[in-house]
PDB file of C-alpha atoms in Angstrom:
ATOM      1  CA  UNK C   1      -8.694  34.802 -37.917  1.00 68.00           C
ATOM      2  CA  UNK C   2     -11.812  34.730 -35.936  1.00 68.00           C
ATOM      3  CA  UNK C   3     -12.415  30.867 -37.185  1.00 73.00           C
ATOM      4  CA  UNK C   4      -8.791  30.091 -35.311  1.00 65.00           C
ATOM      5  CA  UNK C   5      -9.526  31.411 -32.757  1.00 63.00           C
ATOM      6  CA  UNK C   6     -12.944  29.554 -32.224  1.00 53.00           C
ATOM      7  CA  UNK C   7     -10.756  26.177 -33.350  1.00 48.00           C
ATOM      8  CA  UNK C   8      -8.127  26.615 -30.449  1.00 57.00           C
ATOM      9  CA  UNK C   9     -11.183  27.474 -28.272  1.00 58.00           C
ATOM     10  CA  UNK C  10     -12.769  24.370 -29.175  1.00 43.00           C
ATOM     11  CA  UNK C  11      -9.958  22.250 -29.106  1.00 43.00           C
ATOM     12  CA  UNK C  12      -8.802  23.456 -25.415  1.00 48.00           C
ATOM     13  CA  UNK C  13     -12.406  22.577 -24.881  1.00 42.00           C
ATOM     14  CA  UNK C  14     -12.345  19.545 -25.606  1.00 47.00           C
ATOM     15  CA  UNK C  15      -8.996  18.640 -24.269  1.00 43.00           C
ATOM     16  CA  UNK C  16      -9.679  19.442 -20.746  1.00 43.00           C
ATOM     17  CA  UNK C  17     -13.314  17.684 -20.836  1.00 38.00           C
ATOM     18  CA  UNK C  18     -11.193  14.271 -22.281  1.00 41.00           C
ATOM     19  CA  UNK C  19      -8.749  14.927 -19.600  1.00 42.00           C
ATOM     20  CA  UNK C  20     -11.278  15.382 -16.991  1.00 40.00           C
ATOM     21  CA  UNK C  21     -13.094  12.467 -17.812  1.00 37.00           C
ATOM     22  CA  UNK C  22     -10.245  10.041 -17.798  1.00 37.00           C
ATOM     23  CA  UNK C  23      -8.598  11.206 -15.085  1.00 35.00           C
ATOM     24  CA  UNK C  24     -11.975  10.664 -12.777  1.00 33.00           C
ATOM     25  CA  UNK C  25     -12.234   7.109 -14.767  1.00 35.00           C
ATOM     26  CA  UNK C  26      -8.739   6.265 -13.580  1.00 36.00           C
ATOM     27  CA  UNK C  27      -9.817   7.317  -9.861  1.00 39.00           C
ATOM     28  CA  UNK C  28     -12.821   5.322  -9.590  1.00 35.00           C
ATOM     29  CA  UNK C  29     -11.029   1.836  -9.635  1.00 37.00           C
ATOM     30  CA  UNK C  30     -11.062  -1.539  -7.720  1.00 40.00           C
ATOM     31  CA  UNK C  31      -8.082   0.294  -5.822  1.00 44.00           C
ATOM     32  CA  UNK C  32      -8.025  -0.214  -2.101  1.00 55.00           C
ATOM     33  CA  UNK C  33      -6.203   2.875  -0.890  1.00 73.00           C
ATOM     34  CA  UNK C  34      -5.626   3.631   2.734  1.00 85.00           C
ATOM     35  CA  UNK C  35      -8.153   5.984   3.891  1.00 88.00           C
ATOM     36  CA  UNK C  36      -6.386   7.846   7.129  1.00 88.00           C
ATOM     37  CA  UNK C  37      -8.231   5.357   9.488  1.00 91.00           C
ATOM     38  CA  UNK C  38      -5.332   4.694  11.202  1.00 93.00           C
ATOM     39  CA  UNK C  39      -6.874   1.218  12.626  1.00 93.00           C
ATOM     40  CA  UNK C  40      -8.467   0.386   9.220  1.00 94.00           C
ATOM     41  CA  UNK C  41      -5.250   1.505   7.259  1.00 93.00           C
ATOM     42  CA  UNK C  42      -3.285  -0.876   9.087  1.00 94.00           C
ATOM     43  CA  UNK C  43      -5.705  -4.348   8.936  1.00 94.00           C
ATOM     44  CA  UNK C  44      -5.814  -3.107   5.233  1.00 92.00           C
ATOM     45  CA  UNK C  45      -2.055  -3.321   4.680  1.00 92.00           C
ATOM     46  CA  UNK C  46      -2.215  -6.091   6.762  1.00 93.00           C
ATOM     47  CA  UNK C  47      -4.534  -8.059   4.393  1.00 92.00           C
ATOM     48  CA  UNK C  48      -2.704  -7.346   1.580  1.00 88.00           C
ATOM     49  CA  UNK C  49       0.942  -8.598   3.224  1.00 89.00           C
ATOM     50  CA  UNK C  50      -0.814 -11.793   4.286  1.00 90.00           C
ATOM     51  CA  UNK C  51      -1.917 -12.017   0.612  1.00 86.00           C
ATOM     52  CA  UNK C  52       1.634 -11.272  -0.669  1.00 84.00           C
ATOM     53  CA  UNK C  53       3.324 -13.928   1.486  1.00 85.00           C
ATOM     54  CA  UNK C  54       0.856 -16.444   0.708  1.00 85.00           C
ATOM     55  CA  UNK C  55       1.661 -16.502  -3.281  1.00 82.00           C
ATOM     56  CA  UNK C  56       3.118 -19.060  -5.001  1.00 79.00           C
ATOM     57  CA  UNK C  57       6.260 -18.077  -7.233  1.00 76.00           C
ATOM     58  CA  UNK C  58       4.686 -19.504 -10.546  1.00 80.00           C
ATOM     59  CA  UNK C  59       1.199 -16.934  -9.607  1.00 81.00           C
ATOM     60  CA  UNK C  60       0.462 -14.930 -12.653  1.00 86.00           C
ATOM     61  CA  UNK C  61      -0.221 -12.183 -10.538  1.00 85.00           C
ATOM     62  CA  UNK C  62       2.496 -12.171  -8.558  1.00 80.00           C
ATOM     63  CA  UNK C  63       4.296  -9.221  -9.832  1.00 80.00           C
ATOM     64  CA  UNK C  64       1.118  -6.984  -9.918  1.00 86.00           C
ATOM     65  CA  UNK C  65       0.244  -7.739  -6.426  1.00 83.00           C
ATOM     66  CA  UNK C  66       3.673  -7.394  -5.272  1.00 80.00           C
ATOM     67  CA  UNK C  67       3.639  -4.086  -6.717  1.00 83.00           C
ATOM     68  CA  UNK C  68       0.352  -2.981  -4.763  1.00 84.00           C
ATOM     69  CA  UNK C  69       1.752  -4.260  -1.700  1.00 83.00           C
ATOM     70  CA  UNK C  70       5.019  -2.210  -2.350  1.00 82.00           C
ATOM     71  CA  UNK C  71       2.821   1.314  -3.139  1.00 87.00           C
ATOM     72  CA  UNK C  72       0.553   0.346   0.439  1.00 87.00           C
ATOM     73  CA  UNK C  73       4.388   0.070   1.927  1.00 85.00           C
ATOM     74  CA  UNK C  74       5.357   3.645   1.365  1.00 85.00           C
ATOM     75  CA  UNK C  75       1.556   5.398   1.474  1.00 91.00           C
ATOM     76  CA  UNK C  76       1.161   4.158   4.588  1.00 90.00           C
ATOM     77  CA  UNK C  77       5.033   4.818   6.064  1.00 88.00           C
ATOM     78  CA  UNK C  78       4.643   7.616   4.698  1.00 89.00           C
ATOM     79  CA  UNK C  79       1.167   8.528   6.095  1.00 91.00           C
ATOM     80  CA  UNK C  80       1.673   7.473   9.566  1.00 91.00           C
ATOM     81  CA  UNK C  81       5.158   8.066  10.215  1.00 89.00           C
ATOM     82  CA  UNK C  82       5.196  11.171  11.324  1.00 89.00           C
ATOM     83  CA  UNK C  83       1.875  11.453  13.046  1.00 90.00           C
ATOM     84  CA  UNK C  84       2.627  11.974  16.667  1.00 89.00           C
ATOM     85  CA  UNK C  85      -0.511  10.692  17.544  1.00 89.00           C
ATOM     86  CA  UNK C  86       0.251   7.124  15.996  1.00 91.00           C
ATOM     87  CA  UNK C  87       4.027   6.992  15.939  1.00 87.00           C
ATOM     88  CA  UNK C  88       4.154   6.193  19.939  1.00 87.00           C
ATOM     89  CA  UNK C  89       1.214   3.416  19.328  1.00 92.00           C
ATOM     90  CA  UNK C  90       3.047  -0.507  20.015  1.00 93.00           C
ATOM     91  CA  UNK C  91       0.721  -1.409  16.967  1.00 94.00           C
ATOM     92  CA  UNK C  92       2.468   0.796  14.990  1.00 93.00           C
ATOM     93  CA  UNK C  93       6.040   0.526  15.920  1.00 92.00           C
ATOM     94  CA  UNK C  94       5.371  -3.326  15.592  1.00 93.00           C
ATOM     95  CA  UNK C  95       3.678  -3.078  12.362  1.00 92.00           C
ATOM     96  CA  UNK C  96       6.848  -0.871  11.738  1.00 90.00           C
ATOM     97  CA  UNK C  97       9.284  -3.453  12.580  1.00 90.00           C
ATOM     98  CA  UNK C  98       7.309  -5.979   9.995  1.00 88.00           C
ATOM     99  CA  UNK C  99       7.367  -3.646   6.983  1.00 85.00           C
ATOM    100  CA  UNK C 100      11.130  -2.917   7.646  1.00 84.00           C
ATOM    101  CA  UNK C 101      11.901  -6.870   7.248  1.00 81.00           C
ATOM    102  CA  UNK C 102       9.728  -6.781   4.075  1.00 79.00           C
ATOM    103  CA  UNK C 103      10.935  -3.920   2.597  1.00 75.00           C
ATOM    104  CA  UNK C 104      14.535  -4.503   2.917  1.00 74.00           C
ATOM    105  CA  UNK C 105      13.161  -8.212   1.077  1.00 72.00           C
ATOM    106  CA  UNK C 106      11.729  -6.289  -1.855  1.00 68.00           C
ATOM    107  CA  UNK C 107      14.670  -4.044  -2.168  1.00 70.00           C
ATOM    108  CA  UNK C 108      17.151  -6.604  -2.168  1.00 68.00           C
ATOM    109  CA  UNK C 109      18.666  -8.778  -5.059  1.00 57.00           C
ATOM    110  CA  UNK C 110      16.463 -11.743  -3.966  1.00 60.00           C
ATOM    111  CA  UNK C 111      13.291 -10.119  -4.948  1.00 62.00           C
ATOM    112  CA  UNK C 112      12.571 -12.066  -7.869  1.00 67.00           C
ATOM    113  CA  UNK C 113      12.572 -15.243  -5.386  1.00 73.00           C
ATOM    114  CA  UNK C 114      10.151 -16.663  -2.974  1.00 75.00           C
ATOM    115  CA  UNK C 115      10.708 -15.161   0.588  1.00 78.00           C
ATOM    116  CA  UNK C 116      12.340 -17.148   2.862  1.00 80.00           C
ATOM    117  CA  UNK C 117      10.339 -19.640   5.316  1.00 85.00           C
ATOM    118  CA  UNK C 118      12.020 -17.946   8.239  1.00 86.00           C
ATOM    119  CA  UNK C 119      11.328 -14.114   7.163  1.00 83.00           C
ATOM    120  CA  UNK C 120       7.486 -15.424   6.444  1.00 87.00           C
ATOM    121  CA  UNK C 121       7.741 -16.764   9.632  1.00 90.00           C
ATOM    122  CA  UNK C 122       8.885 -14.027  11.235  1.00 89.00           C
ATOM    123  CA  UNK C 123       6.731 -11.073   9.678  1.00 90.00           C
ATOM    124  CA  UNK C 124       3.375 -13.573  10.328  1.00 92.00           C
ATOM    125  CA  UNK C 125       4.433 -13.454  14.368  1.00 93.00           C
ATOM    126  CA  UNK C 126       4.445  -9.438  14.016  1.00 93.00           C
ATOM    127  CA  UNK C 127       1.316  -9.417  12.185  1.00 94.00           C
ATOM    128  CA  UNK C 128      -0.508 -10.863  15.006  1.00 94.00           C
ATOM    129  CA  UNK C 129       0.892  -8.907  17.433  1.00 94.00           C
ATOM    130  CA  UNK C 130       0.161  -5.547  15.352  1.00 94.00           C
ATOM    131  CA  UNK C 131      -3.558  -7.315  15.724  1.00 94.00           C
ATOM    132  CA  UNK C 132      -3.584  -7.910  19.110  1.00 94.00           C
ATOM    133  CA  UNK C 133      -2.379  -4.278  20.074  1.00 93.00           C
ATOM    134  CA  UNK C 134      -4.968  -2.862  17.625  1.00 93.00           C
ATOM    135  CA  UNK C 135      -7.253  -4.603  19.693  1.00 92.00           C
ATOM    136  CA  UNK C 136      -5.948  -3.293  22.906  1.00 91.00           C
ATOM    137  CA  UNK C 137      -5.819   0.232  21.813  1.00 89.00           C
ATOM    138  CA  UNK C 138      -9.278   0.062  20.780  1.00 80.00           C
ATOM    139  CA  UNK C 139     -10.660  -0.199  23.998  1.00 61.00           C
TER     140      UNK C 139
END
């Protein structure tokens, strides 16, 4: 009885060391998550739109970037939404305006195909402006 005992023990042990240890594996990765820098959140998701739009159909990694840019979509709505502080900012309502268009792209039954000249177009112009009142606001 005593032996069991010691055997769960162990085994609980060594279950929550092997769960520890992947868990802070899986954390320390080549992800670039937003960081609640409002002004360094946004030229982050920024980067990683421009990188979206600018990949061919045929890219092989296509579908994984896609999928990061869709995750920095909602962490960042999702950060900055409701933040008073931010939600008033023209950078962000712009920026707001540009992740609508793209999100109701990537939700849509055209997904799978390349986004439209004009909505690349379009998103590109808000981009810049989202830039230009960062810069503003910084001062």
């Amino acid at each position: 009885m005593f032996i069991k005992s010691m055997l769960k023990r162990l085994l609980a042990l060594t279950l929550v060391v092997v769960v520890s240890t992947v868990g802070l594996a899986g954390c320390s990765g080549d992800n670039k998550g937003l960081t609640g820098d409002y002004r360094q959140d946004t030229l982050t998701v920024l980067d990683t739109l421009r990188t979206t739009l600018e990949l061919s159909v045929d890219d092989p990694q296509r579908e994984e970037v896609r999928e990061k840019a869709r995750k920095q979509l909602n962490e960042y709505a999702a950060r900055y939404r409701r933040d008073e502080q931010v939600a008033g900012l023209r950078s962000f309502t712009t920026m707001q305006t540009a992740l609508n268009a793209l999100a109701n792209y990537y939700t849509s039954a055209y997904a799978t195909r390349p986004i439209p000249d004009k909505v690349k177009d379009r998103v590109s112009q808000e981009f810049a402006q989202v830039e230009r009142a960062l810069r503003r606001e910084e001062t």
